[in-house]
PDB file of C-alpha atoms in Angstrom:
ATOM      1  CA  UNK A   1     117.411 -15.841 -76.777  1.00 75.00           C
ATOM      2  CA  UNK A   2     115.151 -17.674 -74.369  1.00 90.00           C
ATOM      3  CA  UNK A   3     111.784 -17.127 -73.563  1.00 94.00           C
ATOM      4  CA  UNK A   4     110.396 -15.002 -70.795  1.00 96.00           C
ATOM      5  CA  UNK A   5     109.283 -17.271 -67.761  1.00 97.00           C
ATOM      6  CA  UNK A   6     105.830 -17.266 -67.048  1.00 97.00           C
ATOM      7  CA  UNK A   7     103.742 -18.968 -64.700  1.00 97.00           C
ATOM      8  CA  UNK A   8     101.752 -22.205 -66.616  1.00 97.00           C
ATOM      9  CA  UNK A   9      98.465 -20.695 -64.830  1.00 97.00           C
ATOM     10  CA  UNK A  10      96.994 -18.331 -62.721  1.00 98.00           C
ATOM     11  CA  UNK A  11      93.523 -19.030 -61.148  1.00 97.00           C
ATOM     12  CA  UNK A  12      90.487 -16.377 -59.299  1.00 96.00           C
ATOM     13  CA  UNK A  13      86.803 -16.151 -58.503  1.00 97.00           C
ATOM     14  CA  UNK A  14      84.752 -13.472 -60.255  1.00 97.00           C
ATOM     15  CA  UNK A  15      85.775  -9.894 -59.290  1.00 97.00           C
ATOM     16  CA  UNK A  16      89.238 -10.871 -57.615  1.00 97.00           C
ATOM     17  CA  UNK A  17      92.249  -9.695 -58.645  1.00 97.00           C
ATOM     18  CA  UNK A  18      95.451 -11.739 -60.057  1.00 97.00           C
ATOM     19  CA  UNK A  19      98.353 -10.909 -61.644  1.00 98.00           C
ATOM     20  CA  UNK A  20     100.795 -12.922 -64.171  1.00 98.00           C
ATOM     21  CA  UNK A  21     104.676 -11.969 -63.656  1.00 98.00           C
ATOM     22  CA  UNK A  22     107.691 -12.461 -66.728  1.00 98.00           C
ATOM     23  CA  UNK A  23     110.699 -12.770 -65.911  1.00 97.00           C
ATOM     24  CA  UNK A  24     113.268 -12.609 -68.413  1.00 97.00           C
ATOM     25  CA  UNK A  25     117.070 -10.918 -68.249  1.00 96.00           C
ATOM     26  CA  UNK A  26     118.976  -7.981 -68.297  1.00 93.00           C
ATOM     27  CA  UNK A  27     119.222  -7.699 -71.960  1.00 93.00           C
ATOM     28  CA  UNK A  28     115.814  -8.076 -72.702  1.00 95.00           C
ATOM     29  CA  UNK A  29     113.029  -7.064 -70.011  1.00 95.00           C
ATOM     30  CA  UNK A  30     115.079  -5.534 -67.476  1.00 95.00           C
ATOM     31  CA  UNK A  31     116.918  -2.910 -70.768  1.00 94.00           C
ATOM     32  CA  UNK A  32     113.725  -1.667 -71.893  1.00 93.00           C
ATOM     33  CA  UNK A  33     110.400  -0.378 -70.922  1.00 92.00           C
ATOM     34  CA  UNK A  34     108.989  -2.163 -73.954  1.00 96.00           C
ATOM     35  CA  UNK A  35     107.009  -5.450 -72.663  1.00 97.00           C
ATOM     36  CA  UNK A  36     103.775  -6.205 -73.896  1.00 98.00           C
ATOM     37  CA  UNK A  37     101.069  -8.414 -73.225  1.00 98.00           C
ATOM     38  CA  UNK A  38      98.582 -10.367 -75.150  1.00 98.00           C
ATOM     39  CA  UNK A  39      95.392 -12.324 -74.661  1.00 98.00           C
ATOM     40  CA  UNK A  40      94.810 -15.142 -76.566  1.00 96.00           C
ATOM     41  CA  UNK A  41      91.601 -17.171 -76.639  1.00 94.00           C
ATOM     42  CA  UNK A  42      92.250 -20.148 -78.466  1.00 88.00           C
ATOM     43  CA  UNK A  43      91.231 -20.505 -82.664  1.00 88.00           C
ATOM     44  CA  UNK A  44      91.219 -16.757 -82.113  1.00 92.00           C
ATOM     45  CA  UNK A  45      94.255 -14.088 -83.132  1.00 93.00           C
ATOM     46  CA  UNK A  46      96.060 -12.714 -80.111  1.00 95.00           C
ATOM     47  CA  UNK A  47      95.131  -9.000 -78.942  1.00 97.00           C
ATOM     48  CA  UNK A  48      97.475  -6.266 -77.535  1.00 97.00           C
ATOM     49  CA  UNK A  49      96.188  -5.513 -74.329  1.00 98.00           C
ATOM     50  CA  UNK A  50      99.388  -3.633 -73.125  1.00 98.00           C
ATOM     51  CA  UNK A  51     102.211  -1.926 -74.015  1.00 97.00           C
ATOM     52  CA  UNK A  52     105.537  -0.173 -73.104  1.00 96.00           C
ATOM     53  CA  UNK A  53     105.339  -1.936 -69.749  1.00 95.00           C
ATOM     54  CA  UNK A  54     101.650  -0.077 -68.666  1.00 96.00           C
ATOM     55  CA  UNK A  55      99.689   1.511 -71.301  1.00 97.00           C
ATOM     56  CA  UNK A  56      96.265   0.226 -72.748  1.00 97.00           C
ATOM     57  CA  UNK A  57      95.655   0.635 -76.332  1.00 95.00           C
ATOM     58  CA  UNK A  58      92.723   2.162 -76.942  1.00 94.00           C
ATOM     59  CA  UNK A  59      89.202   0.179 -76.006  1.00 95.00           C
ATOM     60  CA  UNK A  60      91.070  -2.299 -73.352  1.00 97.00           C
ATOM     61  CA  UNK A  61      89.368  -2.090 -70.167  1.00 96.00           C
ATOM     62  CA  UNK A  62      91.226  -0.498 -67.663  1.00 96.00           C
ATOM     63  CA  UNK A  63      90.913  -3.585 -65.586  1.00 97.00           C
ATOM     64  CA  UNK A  64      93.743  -4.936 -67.132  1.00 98.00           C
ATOM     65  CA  UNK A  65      97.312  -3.033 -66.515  1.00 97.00           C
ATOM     66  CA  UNK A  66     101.054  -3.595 -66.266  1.00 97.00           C
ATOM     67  CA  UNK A  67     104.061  -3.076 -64.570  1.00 96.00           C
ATOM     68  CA  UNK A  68     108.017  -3.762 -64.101  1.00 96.00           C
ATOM     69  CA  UNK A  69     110.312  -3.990 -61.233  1.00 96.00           C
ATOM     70  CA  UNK A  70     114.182  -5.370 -62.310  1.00 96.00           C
ATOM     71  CA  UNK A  71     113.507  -8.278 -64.480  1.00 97.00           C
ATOM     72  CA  UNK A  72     110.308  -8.844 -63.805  1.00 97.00           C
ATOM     73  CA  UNK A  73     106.935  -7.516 -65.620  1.00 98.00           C
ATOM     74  CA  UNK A  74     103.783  -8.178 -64.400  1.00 98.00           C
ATOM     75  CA  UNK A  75      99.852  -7.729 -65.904  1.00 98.00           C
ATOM     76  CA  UNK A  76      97.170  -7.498 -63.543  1.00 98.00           C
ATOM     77  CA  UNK A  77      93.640  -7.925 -64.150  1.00 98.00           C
ATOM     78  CA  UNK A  78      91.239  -6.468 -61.399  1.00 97.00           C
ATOM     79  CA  UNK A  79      87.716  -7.439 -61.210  1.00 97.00           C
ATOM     80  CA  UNK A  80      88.160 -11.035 -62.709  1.00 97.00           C
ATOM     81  CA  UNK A  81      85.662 -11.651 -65.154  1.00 97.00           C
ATOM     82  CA  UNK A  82      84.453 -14.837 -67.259  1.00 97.00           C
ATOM     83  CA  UNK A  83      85.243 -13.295 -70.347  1.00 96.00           C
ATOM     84  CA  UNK A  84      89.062 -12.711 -69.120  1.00 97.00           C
ATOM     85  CA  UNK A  85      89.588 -16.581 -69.296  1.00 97.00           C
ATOM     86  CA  UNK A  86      92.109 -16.864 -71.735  1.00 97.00           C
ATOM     87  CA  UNK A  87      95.829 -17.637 -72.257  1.00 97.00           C
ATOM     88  CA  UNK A  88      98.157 -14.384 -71.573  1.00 98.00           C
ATOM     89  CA  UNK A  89     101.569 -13.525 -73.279  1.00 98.00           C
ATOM     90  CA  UNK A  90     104.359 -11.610 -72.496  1.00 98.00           C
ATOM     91  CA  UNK A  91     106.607 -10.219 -75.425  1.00 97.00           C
ATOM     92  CA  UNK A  92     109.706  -7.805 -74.367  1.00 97.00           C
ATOM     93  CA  UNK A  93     111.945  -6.394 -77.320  1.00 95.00           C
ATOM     94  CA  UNK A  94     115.532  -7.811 -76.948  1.00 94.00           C
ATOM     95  CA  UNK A  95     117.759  -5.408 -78.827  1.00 90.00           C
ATOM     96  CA  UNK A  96     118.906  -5.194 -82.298  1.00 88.00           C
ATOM     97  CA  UNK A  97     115.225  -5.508 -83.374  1.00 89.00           C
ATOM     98  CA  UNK A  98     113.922  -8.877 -82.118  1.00 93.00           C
ATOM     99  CA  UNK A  99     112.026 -10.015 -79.702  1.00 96.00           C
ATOM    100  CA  UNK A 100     111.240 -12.345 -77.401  1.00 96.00           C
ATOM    101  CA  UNK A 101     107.852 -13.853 -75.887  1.00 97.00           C
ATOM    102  CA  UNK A 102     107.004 -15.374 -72.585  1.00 97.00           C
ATOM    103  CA  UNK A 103     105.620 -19.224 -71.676  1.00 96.00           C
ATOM    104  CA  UNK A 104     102.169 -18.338 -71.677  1.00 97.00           C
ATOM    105  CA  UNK A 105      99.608 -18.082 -68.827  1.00 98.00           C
ATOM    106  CA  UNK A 106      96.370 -19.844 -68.574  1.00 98.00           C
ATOM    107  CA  UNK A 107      94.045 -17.429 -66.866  1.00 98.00           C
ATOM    108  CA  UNK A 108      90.967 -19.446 -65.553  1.00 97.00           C
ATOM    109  CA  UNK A 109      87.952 -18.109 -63.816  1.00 97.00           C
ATOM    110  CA  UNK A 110      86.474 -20.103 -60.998  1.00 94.00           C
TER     111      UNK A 110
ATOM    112  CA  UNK B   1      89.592  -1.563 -89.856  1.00 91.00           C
ATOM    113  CA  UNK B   2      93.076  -3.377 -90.563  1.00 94.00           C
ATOM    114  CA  UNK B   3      93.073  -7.107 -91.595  1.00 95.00           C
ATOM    115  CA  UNK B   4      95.863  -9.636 -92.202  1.00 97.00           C
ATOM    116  CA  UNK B   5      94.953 -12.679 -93.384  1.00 97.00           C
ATOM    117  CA  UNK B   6      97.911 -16.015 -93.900  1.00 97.00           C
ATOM    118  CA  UNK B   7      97.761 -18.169 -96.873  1.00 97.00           C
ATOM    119  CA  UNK B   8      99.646 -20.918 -98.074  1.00 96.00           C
ATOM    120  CA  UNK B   9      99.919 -24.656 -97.886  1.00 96.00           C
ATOM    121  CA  UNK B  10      98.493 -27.131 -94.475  1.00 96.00           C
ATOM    122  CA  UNK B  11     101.008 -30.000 -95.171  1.00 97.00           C
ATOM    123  CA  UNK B  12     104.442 -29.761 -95.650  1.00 98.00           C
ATOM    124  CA  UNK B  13     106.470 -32.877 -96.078  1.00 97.00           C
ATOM    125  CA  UNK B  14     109.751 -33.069 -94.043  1.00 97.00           C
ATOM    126  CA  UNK B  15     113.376 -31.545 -95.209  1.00 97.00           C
ATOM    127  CA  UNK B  16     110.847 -29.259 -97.876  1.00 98.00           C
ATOM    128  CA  UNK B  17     110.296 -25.455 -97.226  1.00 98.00           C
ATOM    129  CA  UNK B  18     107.602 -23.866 -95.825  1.00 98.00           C
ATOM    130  CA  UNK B  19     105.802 -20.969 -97.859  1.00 98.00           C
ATOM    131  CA  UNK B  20     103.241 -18.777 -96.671  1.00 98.00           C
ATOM    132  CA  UNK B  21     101.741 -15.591 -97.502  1.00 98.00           C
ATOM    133  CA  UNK B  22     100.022 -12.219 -95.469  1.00 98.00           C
ATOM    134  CA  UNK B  23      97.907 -10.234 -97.391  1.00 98.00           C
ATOM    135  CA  UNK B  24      97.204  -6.658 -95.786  1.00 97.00           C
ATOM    136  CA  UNK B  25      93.592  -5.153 -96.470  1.00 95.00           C
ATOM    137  CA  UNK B  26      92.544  -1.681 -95.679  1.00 94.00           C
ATOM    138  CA  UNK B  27      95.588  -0.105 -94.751  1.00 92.00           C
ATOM    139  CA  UNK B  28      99.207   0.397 -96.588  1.00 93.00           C
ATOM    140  CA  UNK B  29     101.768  -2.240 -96.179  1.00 95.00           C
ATOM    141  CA  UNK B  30     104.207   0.540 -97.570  1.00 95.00           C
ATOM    142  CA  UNK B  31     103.816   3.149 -93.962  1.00 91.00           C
ATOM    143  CA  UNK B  32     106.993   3.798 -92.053  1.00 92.00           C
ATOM    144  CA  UNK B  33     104.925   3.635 -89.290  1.00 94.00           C
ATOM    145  CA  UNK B  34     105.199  -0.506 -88.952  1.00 96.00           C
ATOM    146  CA  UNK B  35     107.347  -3.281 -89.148  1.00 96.00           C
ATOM    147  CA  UNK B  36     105.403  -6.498 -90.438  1.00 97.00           C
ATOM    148  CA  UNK B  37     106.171 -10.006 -88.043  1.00 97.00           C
ATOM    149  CA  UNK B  38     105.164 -13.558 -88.262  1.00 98.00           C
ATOM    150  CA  UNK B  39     104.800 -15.305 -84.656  1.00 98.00           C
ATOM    151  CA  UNK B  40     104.124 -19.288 -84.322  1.00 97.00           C
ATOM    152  CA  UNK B  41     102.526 -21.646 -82.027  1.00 96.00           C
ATOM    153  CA  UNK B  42     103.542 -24.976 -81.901  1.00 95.00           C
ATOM    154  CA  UNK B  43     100.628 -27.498 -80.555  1.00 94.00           C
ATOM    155  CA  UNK B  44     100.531 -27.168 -76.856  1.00 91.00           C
ATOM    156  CA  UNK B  45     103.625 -24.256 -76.854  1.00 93.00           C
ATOM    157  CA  UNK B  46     103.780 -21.072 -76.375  1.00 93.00           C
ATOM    158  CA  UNK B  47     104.394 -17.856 -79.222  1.00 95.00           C
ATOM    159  CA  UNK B  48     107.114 -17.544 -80.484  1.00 97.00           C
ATOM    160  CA  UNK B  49     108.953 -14.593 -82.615  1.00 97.00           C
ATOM    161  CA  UNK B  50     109.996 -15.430 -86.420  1.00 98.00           C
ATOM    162  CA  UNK B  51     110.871 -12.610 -88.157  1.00 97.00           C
ATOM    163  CA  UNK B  52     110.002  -9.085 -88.840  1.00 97.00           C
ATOM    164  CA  UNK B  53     110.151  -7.342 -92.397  1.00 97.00           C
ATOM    165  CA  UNK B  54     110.073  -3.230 -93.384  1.00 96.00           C
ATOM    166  CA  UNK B  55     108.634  -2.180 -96.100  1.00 95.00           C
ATOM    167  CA  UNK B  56     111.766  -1.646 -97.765  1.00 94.00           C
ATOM    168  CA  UNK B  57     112.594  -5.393 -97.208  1.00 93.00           C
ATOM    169  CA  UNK B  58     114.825  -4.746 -94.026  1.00 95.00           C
ATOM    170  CA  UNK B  59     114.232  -8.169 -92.374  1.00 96.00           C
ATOM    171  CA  UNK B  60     115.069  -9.472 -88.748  1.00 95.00           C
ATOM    172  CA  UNK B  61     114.859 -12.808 -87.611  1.00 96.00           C
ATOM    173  CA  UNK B  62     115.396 -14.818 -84.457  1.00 96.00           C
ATOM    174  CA  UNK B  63     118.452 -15.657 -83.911  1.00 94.00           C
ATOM    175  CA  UNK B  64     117.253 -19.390 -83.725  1.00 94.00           C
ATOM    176  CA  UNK B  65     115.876 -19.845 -86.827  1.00 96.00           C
ATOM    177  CA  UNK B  66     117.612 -17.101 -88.606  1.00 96.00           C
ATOM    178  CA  UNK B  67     119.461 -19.843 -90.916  1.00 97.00           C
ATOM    179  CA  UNK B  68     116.573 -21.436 -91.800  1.00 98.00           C
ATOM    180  CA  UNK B  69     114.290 -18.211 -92.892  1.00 98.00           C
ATOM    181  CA  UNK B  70     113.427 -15.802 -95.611  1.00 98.00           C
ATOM    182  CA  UNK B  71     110.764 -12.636 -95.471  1.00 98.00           C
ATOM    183  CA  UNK B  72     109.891 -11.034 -98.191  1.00 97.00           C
ATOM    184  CA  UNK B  73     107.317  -8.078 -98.794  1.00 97.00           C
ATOM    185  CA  UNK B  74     105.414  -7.248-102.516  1.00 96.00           C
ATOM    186  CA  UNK B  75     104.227  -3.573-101.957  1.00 95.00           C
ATOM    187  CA  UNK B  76     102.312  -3.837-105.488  1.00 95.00           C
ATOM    188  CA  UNK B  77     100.378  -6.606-103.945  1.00 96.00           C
ATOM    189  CA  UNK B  78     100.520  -5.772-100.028  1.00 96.00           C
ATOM    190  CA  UNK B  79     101.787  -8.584 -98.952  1.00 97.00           C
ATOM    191  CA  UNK B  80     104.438 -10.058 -97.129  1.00 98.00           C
ATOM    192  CA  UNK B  81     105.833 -13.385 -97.285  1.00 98.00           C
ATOM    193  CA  UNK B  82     107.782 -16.318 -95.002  1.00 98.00           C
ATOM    194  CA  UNK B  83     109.945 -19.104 -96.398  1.00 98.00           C
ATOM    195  CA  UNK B  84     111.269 -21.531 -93.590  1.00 98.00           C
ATOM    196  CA  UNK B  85     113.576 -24.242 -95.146  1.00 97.00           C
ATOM    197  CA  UNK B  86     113.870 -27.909 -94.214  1.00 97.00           C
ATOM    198  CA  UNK B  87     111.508 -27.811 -91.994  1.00 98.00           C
ATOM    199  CA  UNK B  88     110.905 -30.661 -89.518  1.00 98.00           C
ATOM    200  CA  UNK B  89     107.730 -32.373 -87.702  1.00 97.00           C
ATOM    201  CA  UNK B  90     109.418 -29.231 -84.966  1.00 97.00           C
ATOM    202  CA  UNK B  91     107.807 -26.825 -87.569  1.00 98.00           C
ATOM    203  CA  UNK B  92     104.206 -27.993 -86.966  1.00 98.00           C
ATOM    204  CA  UNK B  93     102.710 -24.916 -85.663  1.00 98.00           C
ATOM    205  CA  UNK B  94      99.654 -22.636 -86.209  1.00 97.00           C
ATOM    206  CA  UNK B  95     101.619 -19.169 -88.049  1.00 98.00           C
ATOM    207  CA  UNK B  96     100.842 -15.776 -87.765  1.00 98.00           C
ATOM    208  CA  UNK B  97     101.333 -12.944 -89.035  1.00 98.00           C
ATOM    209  CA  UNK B  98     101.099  -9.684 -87.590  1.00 98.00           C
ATOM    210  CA  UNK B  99     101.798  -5.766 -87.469  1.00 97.00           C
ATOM    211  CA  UNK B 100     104.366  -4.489 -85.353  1.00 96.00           C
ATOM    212  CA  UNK B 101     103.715  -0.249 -84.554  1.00 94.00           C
ATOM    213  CA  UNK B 102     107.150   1.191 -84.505  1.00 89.00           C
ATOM    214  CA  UNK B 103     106.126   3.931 -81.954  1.00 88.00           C
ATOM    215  CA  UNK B 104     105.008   1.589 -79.220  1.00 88.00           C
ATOM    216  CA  UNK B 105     107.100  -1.546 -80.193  1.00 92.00           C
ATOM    217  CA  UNK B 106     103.918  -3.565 -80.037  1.00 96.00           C
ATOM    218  CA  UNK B 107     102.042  -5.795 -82.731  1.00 97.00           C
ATOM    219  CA  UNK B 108      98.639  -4.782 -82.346  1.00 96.00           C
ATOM    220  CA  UNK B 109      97.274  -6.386 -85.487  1.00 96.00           C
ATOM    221  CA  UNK B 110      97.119  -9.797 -85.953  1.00 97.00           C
ATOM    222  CA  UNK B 111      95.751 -12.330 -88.194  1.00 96.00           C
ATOM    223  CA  UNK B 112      93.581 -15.358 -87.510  1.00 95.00           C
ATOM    224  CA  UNK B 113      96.615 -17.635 -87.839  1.00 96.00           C
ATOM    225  CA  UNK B 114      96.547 -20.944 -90.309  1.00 97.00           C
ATOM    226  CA  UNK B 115      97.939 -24.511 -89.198  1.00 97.00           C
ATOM    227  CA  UNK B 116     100.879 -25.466 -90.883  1.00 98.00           C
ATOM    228  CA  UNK B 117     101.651 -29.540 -90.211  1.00 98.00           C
ATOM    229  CA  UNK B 118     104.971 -30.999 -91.144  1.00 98.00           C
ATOM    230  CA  UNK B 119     104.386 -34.746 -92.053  1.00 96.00           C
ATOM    231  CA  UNK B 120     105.344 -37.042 -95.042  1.00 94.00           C
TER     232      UNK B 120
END
Protein backbone atom coordinates (compact mmCIF):
# COMPACT_ATOMS: atom_id res chain seq x y z
CA UNK A 1 0.00 0.00 0.00
CA UNK A 2 1.81 3.13 -1.10
CA UNK A 3 0.82 6.49 -0.94
CA UNK A 4 -0.96 8.49 -3.57
CA UNK A 5 1.59 10.80 -5.50
CA UNK A 6 1.10 14.27 -5.10
CA UNK A 7 2.80 17.20 -6.23
CA UNK A 8 5.21 18.77 -3.10
CA UNK A 9 3.49 22.28 -4.09
CA UNK A 10 1.34 24.11 -6.15
CA UNK A 11 1.68 27.96 -6.37
CA UNK A 12 -1.09 31.13 -7.77
CA UNK A 13 -1.82 34.82 -7.43
CA UNK A 14 -5.10 35.85 -5.82
CA UNK A 15 -8.20 34.83 -7.86
CA UNK A 16 -6.32 32.26 -10.24
CA UNK A 17 -7.10 28.97 -10.48
CA UNK A 18 -4.81 25.73 -9.68
CA UNK A 19 -5.39 22.39 -9.29
CA UNK A 20 -3.47 19.47 -7.24
CA UNK A 21 -3.60 15.91 -9.12
CA UNK A 22 -3.15 12.11 -7.09
CA UNK A 23 -2.16 9.61 -8.70
CA UNK A 24 -2.32 6.34 -7.21
CA UNK A 25 -3.23 2.66 -8.92
CA UNK A 26 -5.73 0.54 -10.15
CA UNK A 27 -6.64 -0.96 -6.91
CA UNK A 28 -7.03 2.02 -5.09
CA UNK A 29 -8.01 5.42 -6.96
CA UNK A 30 -8.65 4.19 -10.29
CA UNK A 31 -11.46 1.07 -8.43
CA UNK A 32 -13.45 3.54 -6.70
CA UNK A 33 -15.11 6.84 -6.89
CA UNK A 34 -14.21 7.33 -3.24
CA UNK A 35 -11.15 9.98 -3.05
CA UNK A 36 -11.23 12.67 -0.75
CA UNK A 37 -9.46 15.66 -0.02
CA UNK A 38 -8.38 17.55 2.97
CA UNK A 39 -6.97 20.92 3.95
CA UNK A 40 -4.71 21.13 6.55
CA UNK A 41 -3.34 24.32 8.07
CA UNK A 42 -0.69 23.43 10.26
CA UNK A 43 -1.31 23.00 14.53
CA UNK A 44 -4.83 22.79 13.15
CA UNK A 45 -7.05 19.31 12.53
CA UNK A 46 -7.49 18.49 8.87
CA UNK A 47 -11.02 19.35 7.21
CA UNK A 48 -12.98 17.33 4.55
CA UNK A 49 -13.35 19.54 1.81
CA UNK A 50 -14.36 16.75 -0.72
CA UNK A 51 -15.67 13.62 -1.16
CA UNK A 52 -16.59 10.63 -3.43
CA UNK A 53 -14.30 12.14 -6.06
CA UNK A 54 -16.56 15.75 -6.36
CA UNK A 55 -18.94 16.52 -3.70
CA UNK A 56 -18.58 19.37 -1.02
CA UNK A 57 -19.75 18.69 2.38
CA UNK A 58 -21.87 21.05 3.48
CA UNK A 59 -20.41 24.88 4.16
CA UNK A 60 -17.19 24.30 1.72
CA UNK A 61 -17.11 26.94 -0.75
CA UNK A 62 -17.85 25.88 -4.00
CA UNK A 63 -14.53 27.21 -5.10
CA UNK A 64 -13.01 24.19 -4.22
CA UNK A 65 -14.09 20.85 -6.33
CA UNK A 66 -12.82 17.50 -7.57
CA UNK A 67 -12.47 15.20 -10.18
CA UNK A 68 -11.01 11.74 -11.66
CA UNK A 69 -9.84 10.59 -14.95
CA UNK A 70 -8.01 6.76 -14.82
CA UNK A 71 -5.73 6.97 -11.93
CA UNK A 72 -5.63 10.25 -11.44
CA UNK A 73 -7.86 12.65 -9.04
CA UNK A 74 -7.56 16.08 -9.05
CA UNK A 75 -8.98 19.20 -6.57
CA UNK A 76 -9.25 22.48 -7.98
CA UNK A 77 -9.58 25.62 -6.24
CA UNK A 78 -10.91 28.63 -8.39
CA UNK A 79 -10.58 32.10 -7.26
CA UNK A 80 -7.30 31.57 -5.17
CA UNK A 81 -7.61 33.15 -2.00
CA UNK A 82 -5.14 33.92 1.06
CA UNK A 83 -7.06 31.97 3.30
CA UNK A 84 -6.71 28.75 0.87
CA UNK A 85 -2.91 28.62 1.78
CA UNK A 86 -2.63 25.47 3.32
CA UNK A 87 -1.32 21.90 2.85
CA UNK A 88 -3.91 19.60 0.74
CA UNK A 89 -4.44 15.74 1.07
CA UNK A 90 -5.64 13.19 -0.95
CA UNK A 91 -7.13 9.94 0.74
CA UNK A 92 -8.70 7.14 -1.75
CA UNK A 93 -10.21 3.89 -0.04
CA UNK A 94 -8.13 0.82 -1.15
CA UNK A 95 -10.40 -2.16 -0.66
CA UNK A 96 -11.04 -4.43 2.14
CA UNK A 97 -11.60 -1.31 4.33
CA UNK A 98 -8.35 0.70 4.36
CA UNK A 99 -7.14 3.41 2.98
CA UNK A 100 -4.60 5.18 1.64
CA UNK A 101 -3.48 9.02 1.64
CA UNK A 102 -1.55 11.09 -0.80
CA UNK A 103 2.09 13.12 -0.31
CA UNK A 104 0.61 16.25 0.54
CA UNK A 105 0.43 19.57 -1.37
CA UNK A 106 1.60 22.88 -0.20
CA UNK A 107 -0.84 25.36 -1.63
CA UNK A 108 0.80 28.91 -1.43
CA UNK A 109 -0.71 32.17 -2.42
CA UNK A 110 1.47 34.72 -4.10
CA UNK B 1 -21.23 20.03 17.23
CA UNK B 2 -18.98 16.73 17.24
CA UNK B 3 -15.57 16.80 19.07
CA UNK B 4 -12.74 14.26 19.37
CA UNK B 5 -10.19 15.04 21.45
CA UNK B 6 -6.53 12.47 21.80
CA UNK B 7 -5.02 11.84 25.10
CA UNK B 8 -2.25 9.98 26.27
CA UNK B 9 1.44 10.19 26.89
CA UNK B 10 4.21 12.95 24.76
CA UNK B 11 7.30 10.68 25.31
CA UNK B 12 7.60 7.28 24.64
CA UNK B 13 10.90 5.58 25.15
CA UNK B 14 12.05 3.22 22.31
CA UNK B 15 11.02 -0.73 21.92
CA UNK B 16 7.86 0.49 24.62
CA UNK B 17 4.21 0.80 23.30
CA UNK B 18 2.45 3.62 22.46
CA UNK B 19 -1.05 4.30 24.21
CA UNK B 20 -3.41 6.85 23.38
CA UNK B 21 -6.91 7.63 23.86
CA UNK B 22 -10.10 9.55 21.72
CA UNK B 23 -12.76 10.66 23.67
CA UNK B 24 -16.04 11.47 21.57
CA UNK B 25 -18.27 14.45 22.95
CA UNK B 26 -21.67 15.32 21.73
CA UNK B 27 -22.47 12.61 19.57
CA UNK B 28 -22.64 8.55 20.04
CA UNK B 29 -19.56 6.59 19.50
CA UNK B 30 -22.06 3.53 19.38
CA UNK B 31 -23.98 4.83 15.56
CA UNK B 32 -23.68 2.43 12.68
CA UNK B 33 -23.39 5.32 10.80
CA UNK B 34 -19.27 5.63 11.37
CA UNK B 35 -16.24 3.86 11.55
CA UNK B 36 -13.73 5.59 14.09
CA UNK B 37 -9.75 6.07 12.46
CA UNK B 38 -6.54 7.32 13.81
CA UNK B 39 -4.25 9.07 11.00
CA UNK B 40 -0.47 10.25 11.83
CA UNK B 41 1.95 12.78 10.76
CA UNK B 42 5.37 12.24 11.11
CA UNK B 43 7.53 15.69 11.35
CA UNK B 44 7.88 17.00 7.89
CA UNK B 45 5.63 13.78 6.26
CA UNK B 46 2.67 13.45 5.02
CA UNK B 47 -0.85 11.57 6.71
CA UNK B 48 -0.90 8.56 6.97
CA UNK B 49 -3.81 5.80 7.68
CA UNK B 50 -3.52 3.63 11.07
CA UNK B 51 -6.41 1.92 11.74
CA UNK B 52 -10.10 2.12 11.81
CA UNK B 53 -12.42 0.58 14.64
CA UNK B 54 -16.59 -0.13 14.61
CA UNK B 55 -18.37 0.19 17.31
CA UNK B 56 -18.63 -3.36 17.77
CA UNK B 57 -14.75 -3.54 17.88
CA UNK B 58 -14.39 -4.62 14.11
CA UNK B 59 -10.88 -3.13 13.57
CA UNK B 60 -8.80 -2.55 10.27
CA UNK B 61 -5.40 -1.60 10.07
CA UNK B 62 -2.78 -0.82 7.46
CA UNK B 63 -1.31 -3.40 6.22
CA UNK B 64 2.11 -1.81 7.29
CA UNK B 65 1.72 -1.52 10.68
CA UNK B 66 -0.94 -4.04 11.15
CA UNK B 67 1.61 -6.25 13.36
CA UNK B 68 2.46 -3.67 15.43
CA UNK B 69 -1.27 -2.26 16.38
CA UNK B 70 -4.25 -2.64 18.59
CA UNK B 71 -7.77 -0.45 18.53
CA UNK B 72 -9.97 -0.72 20.93
CA UNK B 73 -13.41 1.16 21.58
CA UNK B 74 -15.24 1.59 25.40
CA UNK B 75 -18.90 2.48 24.39
CA UNK B 76 -19.65 3.11 28.30
CA UNK B 77 -17.04 5.74 28.11
CA UNK B 78 -17.09 6.84 24.26
CA UNK B 79 -13.94 6.33 23.54
CA UNK B 80 -11.70 4.63 21.39
CA UNK B 81 -8.27 3.63 21.89
CA UNK B 82 -4.66 2.90 19.87
CA UNK B 83 -1.84 0.71 21.15
CA UNK B 84 1.27 0.69 18.73
CA UNK B 85 4.01 -1.69 20.09
CA UNK B 86 7.78 -1.25 20.00
CA UNK B 87 7.67 1.69 18.65
CA UNK B 88 10.78 3.41 17.22
CA UNK B 89 12.20 7.17 16.92
CA UNK B 90 9.97 6.18 13.14
CA UNK B 91 6.87 6.54 15.47
CA UNK B 92 7.47 10.24 16.29
CA UNK B 93 4.47 11.74 14.82
CA UNK B 94 1.61 14.16 15.72
CA UNK B 95 -1.72 11.32 16.01
CA UNK B 96 -5.09 11.77 15.19
CA UNK B 97 -7.97 10.58 15.55
CA UNK B 98 -10.90 10.93 13.52
CA UNK B 99 -14.53 9.89 12.28
CA UNK B 100 -14.91 8.06 9.24
CA UNK B 101 -18.97 8.47 7.71
CA UNK B 102 -19.74 5.12 6.28
CA UNK B 103 -22.09 6.64 3.59
CA UNK B 104 -19.53 8.86 1.96
CA UNK B 105 -16.30 6.92 2.95
CA UNK B 106 -14.90 10.17 4.26
CA UNK B 107 -13.58 11.26 7.84
CA UNK B 108 -15.10 14.46 8.28
CA UNK B 109 -14.38 14.85 11.98
CA UNK B 110 -11.20 15.21 13.25
CA UNK B 111 -9.41 16.01 16.33
CA UNK B 112 -6.75 18.60 17.08
CA UNK B 113 -4.07 15.91 16.99
CA UNK B 114 -1.34 15.50 20.06
CA UNK B 115 2.56 14.96 19.45
CA UNK B 116 3.70 11.75 20.33
CA UNK B 117 7.90 11.70 20.43
CA UNK B 118 9.73 8.44 20.61
CA UNK B 119 13.08 9.09 22.51
CA UNK B 120 14.91 7.44 25.51
Amino acid sequence: QSALTQPASVSGSPGQSISISCTGTSSDVGSYNLVSWYQHHPGKAPKLMIYEGSKRPSGVSNRFSGSKSGNTASLTISGLQAEDEADYYCCSYAGSTTYVFGTGTKVTVL
Amino acid sequence: QLQLQESGPGLVKPSETLSLTCTVSSGSISSSSYYWGWIRQPPGKGLEWIGTIYYSGYTYYNPSLKSRVTMSVDTSKNQFSLKLSSVTAADTAVYYCARLQNAVVAFDYWGQGTLVTVSS
